[in-house]
Tab-separated table of C-alpha atoms and ligand atoms in Angstrom:
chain	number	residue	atom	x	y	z
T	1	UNK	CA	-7.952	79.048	86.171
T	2	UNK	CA	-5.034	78.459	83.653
T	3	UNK	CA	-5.095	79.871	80.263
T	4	UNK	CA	-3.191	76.575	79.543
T	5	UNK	CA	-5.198	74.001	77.949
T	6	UNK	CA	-4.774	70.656	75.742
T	7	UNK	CA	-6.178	68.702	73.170
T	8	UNK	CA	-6.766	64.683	73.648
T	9	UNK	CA	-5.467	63.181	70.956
T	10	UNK	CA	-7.417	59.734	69.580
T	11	UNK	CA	-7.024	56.242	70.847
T	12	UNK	CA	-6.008	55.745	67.371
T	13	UNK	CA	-2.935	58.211	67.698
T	14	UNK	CA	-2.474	56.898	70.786
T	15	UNK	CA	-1.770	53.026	70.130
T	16	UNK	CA	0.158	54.300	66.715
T	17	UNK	CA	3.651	53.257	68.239
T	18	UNK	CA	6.996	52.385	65.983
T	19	UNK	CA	8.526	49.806	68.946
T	20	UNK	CA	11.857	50.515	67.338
T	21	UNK	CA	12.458	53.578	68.999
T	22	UNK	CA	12.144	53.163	72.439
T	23	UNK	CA	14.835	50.597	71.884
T	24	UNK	CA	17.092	52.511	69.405
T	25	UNK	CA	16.702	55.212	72.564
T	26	UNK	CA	18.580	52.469	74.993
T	27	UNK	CA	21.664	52.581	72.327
T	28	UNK	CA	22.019	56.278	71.219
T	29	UNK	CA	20.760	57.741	74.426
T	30	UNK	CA	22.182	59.299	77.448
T	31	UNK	CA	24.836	62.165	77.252
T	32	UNK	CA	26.561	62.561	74.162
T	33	UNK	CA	30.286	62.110	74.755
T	34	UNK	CA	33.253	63.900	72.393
T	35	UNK	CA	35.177	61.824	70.952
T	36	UNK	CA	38.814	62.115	70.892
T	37	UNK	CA	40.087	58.813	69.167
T	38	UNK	CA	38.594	60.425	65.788
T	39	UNK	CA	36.688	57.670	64.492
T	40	UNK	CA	34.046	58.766	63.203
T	41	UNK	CA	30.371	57.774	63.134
T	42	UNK	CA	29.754	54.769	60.663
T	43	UNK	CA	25.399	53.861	60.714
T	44	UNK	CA	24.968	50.168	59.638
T	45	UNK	CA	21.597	50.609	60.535
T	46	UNK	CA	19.899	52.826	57.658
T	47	UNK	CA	17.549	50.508	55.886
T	48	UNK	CA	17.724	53.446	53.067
T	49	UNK	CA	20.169	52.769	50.253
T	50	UNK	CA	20.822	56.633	48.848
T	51	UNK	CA	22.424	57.260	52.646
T	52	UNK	CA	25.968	57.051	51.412
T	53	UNK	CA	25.798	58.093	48.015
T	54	UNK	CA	27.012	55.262	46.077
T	55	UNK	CA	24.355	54.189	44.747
T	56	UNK	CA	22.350	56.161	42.327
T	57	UNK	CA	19.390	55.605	40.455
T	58	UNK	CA	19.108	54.807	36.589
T	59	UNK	CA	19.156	57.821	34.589
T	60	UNK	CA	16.218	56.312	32.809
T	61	UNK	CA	14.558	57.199	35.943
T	62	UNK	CA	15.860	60.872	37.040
T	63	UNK	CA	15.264	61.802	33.075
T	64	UNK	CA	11.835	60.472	33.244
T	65	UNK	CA	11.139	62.553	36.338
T	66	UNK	CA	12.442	65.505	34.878
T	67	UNK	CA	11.004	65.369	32.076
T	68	UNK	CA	7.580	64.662	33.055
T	69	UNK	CA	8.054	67.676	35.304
T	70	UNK	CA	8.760	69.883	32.505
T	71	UNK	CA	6.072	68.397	30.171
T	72	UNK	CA	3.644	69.992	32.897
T	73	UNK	CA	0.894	67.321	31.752
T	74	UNK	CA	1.105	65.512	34.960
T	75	UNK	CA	-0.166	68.652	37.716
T	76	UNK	CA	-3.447	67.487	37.838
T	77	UNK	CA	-4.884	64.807	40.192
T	78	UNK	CA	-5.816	61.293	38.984
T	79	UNK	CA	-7.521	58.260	39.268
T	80	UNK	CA	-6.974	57.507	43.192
T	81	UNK	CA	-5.904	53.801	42.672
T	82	UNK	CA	-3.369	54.830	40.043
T	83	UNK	CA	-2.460	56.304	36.490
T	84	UNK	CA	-3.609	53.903	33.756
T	85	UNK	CA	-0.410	53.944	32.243
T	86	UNK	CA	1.556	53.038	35.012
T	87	UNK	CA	-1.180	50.140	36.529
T	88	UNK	CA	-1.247	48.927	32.794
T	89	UNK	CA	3.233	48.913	33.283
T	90	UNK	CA	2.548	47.245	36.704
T	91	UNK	CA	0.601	44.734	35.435
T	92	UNK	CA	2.656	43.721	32.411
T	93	UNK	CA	5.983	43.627	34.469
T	94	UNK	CA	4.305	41.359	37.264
T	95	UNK	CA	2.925	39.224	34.586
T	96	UNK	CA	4.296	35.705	34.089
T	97	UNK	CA	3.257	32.505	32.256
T	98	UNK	CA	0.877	31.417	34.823
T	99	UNK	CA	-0.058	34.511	36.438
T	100	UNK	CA	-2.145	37.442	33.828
T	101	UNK	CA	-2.466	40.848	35.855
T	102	UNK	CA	-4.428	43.791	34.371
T	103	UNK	CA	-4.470	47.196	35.069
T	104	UNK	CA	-7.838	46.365	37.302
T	105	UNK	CA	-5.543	44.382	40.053
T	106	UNK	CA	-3.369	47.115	40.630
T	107	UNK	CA	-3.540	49.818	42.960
T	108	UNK	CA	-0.868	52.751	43.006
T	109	UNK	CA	0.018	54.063	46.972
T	110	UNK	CA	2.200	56.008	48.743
T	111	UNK	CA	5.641	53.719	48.532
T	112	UNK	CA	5.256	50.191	49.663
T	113	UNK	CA	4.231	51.107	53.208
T	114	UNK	CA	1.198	52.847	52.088
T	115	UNK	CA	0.535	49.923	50.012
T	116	UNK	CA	0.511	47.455	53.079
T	117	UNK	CA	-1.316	50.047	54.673
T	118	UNK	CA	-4.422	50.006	52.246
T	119	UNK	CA	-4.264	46.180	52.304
T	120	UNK	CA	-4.451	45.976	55.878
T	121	UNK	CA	-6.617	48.234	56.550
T	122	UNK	CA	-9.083	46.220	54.210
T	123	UNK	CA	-8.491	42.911	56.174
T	124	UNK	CA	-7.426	43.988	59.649
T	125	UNK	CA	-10.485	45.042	62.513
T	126	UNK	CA	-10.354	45.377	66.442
T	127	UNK	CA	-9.685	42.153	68.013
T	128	UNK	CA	-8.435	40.373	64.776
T	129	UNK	CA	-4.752	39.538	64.265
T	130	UNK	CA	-2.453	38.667	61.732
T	131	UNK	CA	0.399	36.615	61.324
T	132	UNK	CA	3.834	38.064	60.948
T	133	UNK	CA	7.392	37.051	60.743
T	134	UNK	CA	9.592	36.518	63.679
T	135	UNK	CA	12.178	38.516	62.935
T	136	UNK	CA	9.978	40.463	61.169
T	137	UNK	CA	10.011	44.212	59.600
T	138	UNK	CA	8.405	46.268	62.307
T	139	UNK	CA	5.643	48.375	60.083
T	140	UNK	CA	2.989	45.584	59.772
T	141	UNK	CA	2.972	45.677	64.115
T	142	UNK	CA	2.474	49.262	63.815
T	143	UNK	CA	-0.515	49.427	61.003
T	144	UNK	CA	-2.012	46.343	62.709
T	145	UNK	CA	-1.722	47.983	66.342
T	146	UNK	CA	-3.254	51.380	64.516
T	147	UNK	CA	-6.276	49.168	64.226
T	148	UNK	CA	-6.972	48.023	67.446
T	149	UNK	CA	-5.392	44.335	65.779
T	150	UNK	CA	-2.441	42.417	67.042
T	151	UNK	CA	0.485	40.126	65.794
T	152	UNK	CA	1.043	36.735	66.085
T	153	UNK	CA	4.391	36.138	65.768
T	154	UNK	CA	5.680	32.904	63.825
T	155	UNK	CA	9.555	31.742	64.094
T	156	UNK	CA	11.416	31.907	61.374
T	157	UNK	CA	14.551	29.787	61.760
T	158	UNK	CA	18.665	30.959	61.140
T	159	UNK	CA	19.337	27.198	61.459
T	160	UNK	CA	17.642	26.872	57.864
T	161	UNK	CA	18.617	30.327	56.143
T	162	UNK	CA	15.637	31.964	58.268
T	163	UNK	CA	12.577	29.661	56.758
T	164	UNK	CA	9.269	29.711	58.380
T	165	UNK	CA	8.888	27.167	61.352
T	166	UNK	CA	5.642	26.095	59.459
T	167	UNK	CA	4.687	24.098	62.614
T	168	UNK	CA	5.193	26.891	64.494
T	169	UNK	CA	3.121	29.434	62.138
T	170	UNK	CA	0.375	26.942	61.975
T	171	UNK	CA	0.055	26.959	65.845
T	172	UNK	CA	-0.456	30.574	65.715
T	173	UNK	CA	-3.586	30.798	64.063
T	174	UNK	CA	-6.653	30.932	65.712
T	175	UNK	CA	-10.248	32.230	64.725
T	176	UNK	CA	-9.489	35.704	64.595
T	177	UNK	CA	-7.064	35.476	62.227
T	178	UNK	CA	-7.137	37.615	58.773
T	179	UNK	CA	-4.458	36.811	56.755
T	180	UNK	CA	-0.551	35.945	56.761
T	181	UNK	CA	2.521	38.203	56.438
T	182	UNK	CA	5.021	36.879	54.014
T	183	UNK	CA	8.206	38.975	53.692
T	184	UNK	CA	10.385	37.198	50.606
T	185	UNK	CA	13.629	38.912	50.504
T	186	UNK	CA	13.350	39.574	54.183
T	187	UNK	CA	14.177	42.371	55.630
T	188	UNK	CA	15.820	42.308	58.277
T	189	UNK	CA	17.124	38.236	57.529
T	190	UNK	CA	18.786	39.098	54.447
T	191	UNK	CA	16.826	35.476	53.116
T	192	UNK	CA	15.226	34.862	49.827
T	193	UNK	CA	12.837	31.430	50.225
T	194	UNK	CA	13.098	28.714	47.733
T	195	UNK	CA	9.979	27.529	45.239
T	196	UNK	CA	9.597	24.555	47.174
T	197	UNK	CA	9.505	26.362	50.805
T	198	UNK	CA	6.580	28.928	49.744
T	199	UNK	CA	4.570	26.061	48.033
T	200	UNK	CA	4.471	24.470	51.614
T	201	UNK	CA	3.337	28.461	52.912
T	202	UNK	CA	0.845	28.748	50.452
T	203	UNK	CA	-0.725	25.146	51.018
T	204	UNK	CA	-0.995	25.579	55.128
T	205	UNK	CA	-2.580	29.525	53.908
T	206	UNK	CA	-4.905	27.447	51.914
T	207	UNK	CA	-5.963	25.179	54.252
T	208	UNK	CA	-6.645	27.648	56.671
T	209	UNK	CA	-8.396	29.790	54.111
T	210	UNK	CA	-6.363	32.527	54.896
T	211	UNK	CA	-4.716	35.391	52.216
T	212	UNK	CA	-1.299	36.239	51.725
T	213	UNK	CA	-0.097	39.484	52.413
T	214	UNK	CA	3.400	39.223	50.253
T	215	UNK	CA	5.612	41.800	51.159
T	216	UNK	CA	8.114	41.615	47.860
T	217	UNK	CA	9.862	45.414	48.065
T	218	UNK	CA	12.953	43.495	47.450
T	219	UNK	CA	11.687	40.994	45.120
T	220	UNK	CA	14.168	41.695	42.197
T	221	UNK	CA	17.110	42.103	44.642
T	222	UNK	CA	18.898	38.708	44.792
T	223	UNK	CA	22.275	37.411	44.507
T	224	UNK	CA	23.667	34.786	42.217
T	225	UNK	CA	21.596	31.794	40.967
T	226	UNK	CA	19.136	32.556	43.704
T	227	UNK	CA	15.801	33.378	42.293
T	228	UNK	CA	12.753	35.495	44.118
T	229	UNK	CA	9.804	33.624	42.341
T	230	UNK	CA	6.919	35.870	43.275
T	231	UNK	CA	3.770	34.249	45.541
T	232	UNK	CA	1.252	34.977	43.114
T	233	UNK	CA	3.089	32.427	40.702
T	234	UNK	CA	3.461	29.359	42.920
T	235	UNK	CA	-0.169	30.043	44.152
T	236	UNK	CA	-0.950	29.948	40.461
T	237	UNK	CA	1.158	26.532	39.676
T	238	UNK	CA	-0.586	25.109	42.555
T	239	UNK	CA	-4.074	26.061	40.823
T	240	UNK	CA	-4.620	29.069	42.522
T	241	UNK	CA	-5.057	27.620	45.962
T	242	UNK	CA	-4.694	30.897	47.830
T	243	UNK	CA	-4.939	34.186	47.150
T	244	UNK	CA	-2.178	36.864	46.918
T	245	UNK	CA	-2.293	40.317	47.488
T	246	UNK	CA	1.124	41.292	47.033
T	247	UNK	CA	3.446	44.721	48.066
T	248	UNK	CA	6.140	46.334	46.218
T	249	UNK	CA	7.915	49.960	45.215
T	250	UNK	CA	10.230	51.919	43.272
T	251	UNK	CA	11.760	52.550	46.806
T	252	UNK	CA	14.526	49.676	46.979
T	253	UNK	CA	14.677	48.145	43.355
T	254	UNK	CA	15.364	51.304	41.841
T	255	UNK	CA	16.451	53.320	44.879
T	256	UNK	CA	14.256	56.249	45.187
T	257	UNK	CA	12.525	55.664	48.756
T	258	UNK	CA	12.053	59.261	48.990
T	259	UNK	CA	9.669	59.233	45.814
T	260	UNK	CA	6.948	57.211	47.389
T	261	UNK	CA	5.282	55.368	45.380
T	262	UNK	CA	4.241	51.843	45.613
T	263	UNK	CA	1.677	49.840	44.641
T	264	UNK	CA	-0.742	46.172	45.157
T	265	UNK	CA	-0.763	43.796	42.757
T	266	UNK	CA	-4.168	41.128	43.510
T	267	UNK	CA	-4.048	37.947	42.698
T	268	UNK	CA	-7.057	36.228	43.200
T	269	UNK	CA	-8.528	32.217	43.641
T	270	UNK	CA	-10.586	31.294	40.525
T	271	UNK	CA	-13.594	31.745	42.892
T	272	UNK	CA	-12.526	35.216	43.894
T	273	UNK	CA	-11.815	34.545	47.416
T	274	UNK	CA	-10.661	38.144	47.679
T	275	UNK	CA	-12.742	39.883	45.785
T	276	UNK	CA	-14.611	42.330	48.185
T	277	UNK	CA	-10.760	42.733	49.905
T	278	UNK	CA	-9.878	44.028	46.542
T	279	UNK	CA	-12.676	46.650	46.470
T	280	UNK	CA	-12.614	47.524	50.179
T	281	UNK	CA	-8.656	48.755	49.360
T	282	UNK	CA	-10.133	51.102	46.282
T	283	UNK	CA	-12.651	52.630	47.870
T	284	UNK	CA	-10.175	52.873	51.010
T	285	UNK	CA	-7.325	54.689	48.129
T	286	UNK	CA	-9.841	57.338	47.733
T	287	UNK	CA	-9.098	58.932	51.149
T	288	UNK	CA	-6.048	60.404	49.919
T	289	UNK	CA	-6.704	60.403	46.283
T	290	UNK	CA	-3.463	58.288	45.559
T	291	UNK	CA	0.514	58.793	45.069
T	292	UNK	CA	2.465	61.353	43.392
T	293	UNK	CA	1.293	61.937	39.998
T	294	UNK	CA	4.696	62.808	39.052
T	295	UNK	CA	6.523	60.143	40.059
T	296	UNK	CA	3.421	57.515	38.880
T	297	UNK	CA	4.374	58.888	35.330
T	298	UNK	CA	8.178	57.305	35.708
T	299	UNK	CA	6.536	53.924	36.606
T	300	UNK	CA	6.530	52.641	33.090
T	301	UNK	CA	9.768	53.997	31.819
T	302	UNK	CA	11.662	51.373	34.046
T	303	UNK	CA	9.078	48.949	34.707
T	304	UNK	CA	7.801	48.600	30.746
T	305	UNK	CA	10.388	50.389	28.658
T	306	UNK	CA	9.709	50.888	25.308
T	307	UNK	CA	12.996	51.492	23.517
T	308	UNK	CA	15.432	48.765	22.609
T	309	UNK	CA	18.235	50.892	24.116
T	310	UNK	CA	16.375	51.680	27.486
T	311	UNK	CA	15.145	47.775	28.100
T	312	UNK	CA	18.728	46.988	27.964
T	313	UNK	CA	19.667	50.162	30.187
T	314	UNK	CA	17.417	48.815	32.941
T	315	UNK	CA	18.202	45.254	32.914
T	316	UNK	CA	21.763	46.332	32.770
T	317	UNK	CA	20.938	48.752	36.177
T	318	UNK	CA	19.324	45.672	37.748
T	319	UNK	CA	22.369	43.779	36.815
T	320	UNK	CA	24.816	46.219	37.822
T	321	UNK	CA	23.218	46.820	40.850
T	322	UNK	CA	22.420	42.975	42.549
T	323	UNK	CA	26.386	42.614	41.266
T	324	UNK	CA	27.281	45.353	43.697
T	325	UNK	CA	24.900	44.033	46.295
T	326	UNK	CA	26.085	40.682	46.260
T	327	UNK	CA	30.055	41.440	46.432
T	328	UNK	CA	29.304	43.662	49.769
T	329	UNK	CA	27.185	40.685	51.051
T	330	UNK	CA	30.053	38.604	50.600
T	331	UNK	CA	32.623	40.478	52.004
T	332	UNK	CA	30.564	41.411	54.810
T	333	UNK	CA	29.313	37.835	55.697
T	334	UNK	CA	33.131	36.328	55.488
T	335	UNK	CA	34.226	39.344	57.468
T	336	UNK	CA	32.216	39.560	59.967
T	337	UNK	CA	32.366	35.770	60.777
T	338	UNK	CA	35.704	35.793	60.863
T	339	UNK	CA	35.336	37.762	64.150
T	340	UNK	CA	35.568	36.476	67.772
T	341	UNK	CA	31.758	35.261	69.346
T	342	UNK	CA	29.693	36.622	66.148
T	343	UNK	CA	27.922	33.982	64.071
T	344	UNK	CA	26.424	34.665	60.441
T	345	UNK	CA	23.387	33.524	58.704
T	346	UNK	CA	24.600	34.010	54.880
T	347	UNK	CA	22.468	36.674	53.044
T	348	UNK	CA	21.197	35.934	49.432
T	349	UNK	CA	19.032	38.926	48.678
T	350	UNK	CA	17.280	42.211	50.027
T	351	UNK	CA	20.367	44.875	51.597
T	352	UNK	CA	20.519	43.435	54.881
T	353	UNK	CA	22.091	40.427	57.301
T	354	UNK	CA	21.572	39.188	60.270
T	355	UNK	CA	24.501	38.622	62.800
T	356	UNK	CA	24.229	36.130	66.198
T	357	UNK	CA	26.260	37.291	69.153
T	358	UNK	CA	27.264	34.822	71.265
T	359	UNK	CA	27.220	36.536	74.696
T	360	UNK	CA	29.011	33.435	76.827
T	361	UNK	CA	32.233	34.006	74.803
T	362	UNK	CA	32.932	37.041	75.910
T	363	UNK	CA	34.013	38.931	78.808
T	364	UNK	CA	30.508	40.213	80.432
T	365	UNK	CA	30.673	43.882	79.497
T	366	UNK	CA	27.623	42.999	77.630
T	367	UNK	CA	24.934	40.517	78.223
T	368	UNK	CA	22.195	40.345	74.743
T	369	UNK	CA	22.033	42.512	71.315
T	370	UNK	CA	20.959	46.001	73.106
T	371	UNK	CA	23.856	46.395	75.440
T	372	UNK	CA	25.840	44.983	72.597
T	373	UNK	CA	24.991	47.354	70.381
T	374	UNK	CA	25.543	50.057	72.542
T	375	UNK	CA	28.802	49.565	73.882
T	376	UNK	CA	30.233	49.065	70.353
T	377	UNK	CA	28.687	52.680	69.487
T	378	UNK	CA	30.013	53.859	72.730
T	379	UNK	CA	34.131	52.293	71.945
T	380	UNK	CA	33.700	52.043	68.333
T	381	UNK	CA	31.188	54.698	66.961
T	382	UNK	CA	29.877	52.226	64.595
T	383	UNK	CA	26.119	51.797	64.788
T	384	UNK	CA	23.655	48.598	63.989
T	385	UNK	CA	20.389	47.631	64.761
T	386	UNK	CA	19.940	45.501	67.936
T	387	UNK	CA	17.708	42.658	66.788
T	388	UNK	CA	15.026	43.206	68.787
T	389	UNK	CA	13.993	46.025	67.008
T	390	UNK	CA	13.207	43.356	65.069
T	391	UNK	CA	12.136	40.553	67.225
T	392	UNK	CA	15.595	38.431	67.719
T	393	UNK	CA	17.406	39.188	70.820
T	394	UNK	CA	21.316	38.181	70.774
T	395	UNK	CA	21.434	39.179	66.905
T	396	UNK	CA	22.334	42.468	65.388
T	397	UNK	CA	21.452	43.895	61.620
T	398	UNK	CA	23.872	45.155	59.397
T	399	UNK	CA	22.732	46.924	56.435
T	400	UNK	CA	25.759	46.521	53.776
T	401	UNK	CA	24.920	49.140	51.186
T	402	UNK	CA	27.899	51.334	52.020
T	403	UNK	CA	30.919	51.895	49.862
T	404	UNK	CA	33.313	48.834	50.509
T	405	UNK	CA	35.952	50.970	52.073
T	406	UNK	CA	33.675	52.464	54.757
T	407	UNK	CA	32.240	48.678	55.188
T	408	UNK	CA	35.717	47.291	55.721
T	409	UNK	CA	36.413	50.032	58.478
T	410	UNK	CA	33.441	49.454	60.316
T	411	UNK	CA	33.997	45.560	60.097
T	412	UNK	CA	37.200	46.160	60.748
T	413	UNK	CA	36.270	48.116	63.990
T	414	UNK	CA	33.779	45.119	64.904
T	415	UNK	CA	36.559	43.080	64.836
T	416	UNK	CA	38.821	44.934	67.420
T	417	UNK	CA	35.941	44.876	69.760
T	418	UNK	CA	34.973	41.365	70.071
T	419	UNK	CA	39.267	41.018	70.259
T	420	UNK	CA	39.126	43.033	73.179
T	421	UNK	CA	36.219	41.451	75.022
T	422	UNK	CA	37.097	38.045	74.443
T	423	UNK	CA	36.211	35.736	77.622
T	424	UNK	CA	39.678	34.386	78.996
T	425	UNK	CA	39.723	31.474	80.326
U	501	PLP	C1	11.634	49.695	53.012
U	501	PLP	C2	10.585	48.673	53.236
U	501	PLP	C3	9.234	48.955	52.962
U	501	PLP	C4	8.732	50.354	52.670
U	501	PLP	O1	8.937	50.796	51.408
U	501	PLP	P1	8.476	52.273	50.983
U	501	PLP	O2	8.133	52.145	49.563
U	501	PLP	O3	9.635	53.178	51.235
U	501	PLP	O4	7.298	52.644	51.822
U	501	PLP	C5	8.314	47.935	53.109
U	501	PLP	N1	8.686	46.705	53.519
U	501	PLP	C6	9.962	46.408	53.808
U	501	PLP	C7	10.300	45.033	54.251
U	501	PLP	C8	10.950	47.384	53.688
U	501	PLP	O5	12.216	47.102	54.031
């Protein structure tokens, strides 16, 4: 007999699986090789934007922290779905003309993925599936998986600035369907959909009878005159056709992902299609008694600031930041398609873009987005996300939050390598 002996972990643990490793594993396996050109190691791929530094939070925010710290009235535990001050700041700040939140259609979670977690969780059993985007952020496959649920892809196409196929994402649903993924900015497309395009999403949700999971983390993060009008409003202009139960975070807008916290904002039909949803995800908060305490007590000093001088310090941040965003979504898009084989589908919000390789234009030493991917971190130590991480094969994502100067030589490395495996004919 061996003293030797293991536990069995659940079926649960078991079928919890991020599909993004085993692929990231095909690029930045195998042997690690020294380097002598000395170029070093530029990651495109880190969806977090405090990786390089340049881009700090508000000082509204840090002070807040601190101070709340100090103020030691914020140690205890709370209310599991939230603070009151900071569901009451939620609610203003997601409040428009047509849509009234109050503080009882918010709950508070850890970040945004512990938000979509909670939802989920409260719509998702064994055997049901939902609908999620094609390329899509990998998370909902992985909570929906965790429940003995599935995915049903629907296309979203780069010949229209990634819009849903709606054709496509009708086909898709069948009688176990629960609900509908919306991710507006996208992550990984870079997209932001116009009014007109999510009135058409919320009508086929409608007919169907089907809620909206929004996933709008990047919801304030757009460039230029493009706007990010939030579900819950067109659902509202339409007369409240379909309901919204919508995901967001200090993570990306204000560039604290390590704080974790997020939170659900519900918006409901006038005959409160989703009202037992909403209560299934509080009672389902009270399993871990709710986010940071801490950090819920920064929520309203830059989501409802009270001083003259610190609402015009965060609308100047939000300003100062989408400004920065944009120029390095610029430069990146007209660099990058300036190169040999790669096509670009412009980004106009979110941190990210997507880029097409074109495999017949080049020389064979690659043949989709994973050996791609890998050779260029093998010649090139510069490192992006194959698509299929995300769901589209023969495309790459570039995260462009760097500084500008480590942007340009990583594009400028990109560009040497599709020079050098051209196809010659
Ligand atoms: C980063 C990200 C999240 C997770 O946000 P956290 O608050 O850090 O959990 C959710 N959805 C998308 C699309 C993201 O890119």
């Amino acid at each position: 007999m061996s003293d030797f002996w293991t536990c069995k972990p659940s079926a649960k643990a078991l079928r919890t699986v991020n599909p993004i490793r085993a692929i990231v594993d095909k690029v930045v396996g195998g042997p690690v090789v020294e380097r002598t050109d000395g170029k070093e190691r530029i990651p495109l791929s880190l969806g977090d934007p405090t990786a390089f530094g340049n881009l700090p939070p508000s000082q509204i925010l840090t002070e807040a922290a601190a101070a709340a710290a100090h103020s030691n009235k914020f140690n205890g535990y709370v209310n599991a779905c939230g603070t009151p001050s900071a569901r009451a700041a939620i609610a203003k700040h997601y409040s428009t003309e047509h849509v009234k939140f109050t503080s009882d259609d918010v709950v508070i979670a850890s970040g945004c993925s512990g938000a979509l977690e909670l939802a989920l969780t409260a719509l998702l059993d064994d055997g049901t599936n939902l609908l999620v985007p094609a390329p899509g952020f990998p998370l909902y496959e992985v909570i929906a998986n965790s429940h003995g649920a599935g995915v049903k892809p629907y296309r979203l196409d780069p010949a229209t600035g990634w819009e849903c196929d709606l054709e496509n994402m009708e086909s898709q649903i069948d009688e176990n369907t629960r609900g509908i993924l919306i991710n507006n900015p996208s992550n990984p497309c870079g997209s932001v959909f116009s009014e007109g395009h999510l009135e058409d999403i919320i009508r086929l949700a409608a007919k169907h009878k089907l809620p909206i999971v929004a996933d709008e983390v990047y919801g304030g993060m757009t460039f230029g005159d493009v706007q990010c009008v939030p579900l819950s409003t067109v659902s509202a202009k339409l007369g409240g056709i379909a309901p919204i139960i919508s995901a967001s975070g200090l993570a990306k807008q204000f560039l604290v992902p390590g704080w974790r916290v997020g939170w659900l904002t519900f918006y409901d039909t006038p005959f409160g299609a989703i009202k037992d949803v909403k209560k299934g995800v509080m009672s389902l908060a009270q399993v871990v008694l709710g986010a940071s305490h801490l950090v819920q007590a920064t929520v309203e000093k830059v989501l409802d600031p009270e001083k003259e001088e610190d609402i015009k310090a965060m609308a100047d941040f939000k300003t100062q930041l989408n400004e920065t965003l944009a120029s390095q979504s610029t430069f990146t898009c007209d660099y990058l398609s300036s190169c040999h084989g790669l096509r670009v589908v412009r980004s106009s919000g979110a941190m990210y873009v997507m880029v097409e390789v074109v495999p017949s234009l080049f020389d064979g030493s690659f043949t989709d987005d994973v050996t791609f991917t890998k050779l260029l971190l093998d010649e090139e130590n510069v490192f992006a996300l194959p698509g299929s991480c995300f769901g589209a094969p023969n495309f790459f994502r570039v995260v462009y939050c760097a500084p500008k100067e480590k942007l340009g030589e990583a594009y400028g490395r990109i560009k040497d390598f599709c020079e050098r495996h051209k196809k010659m004919d």
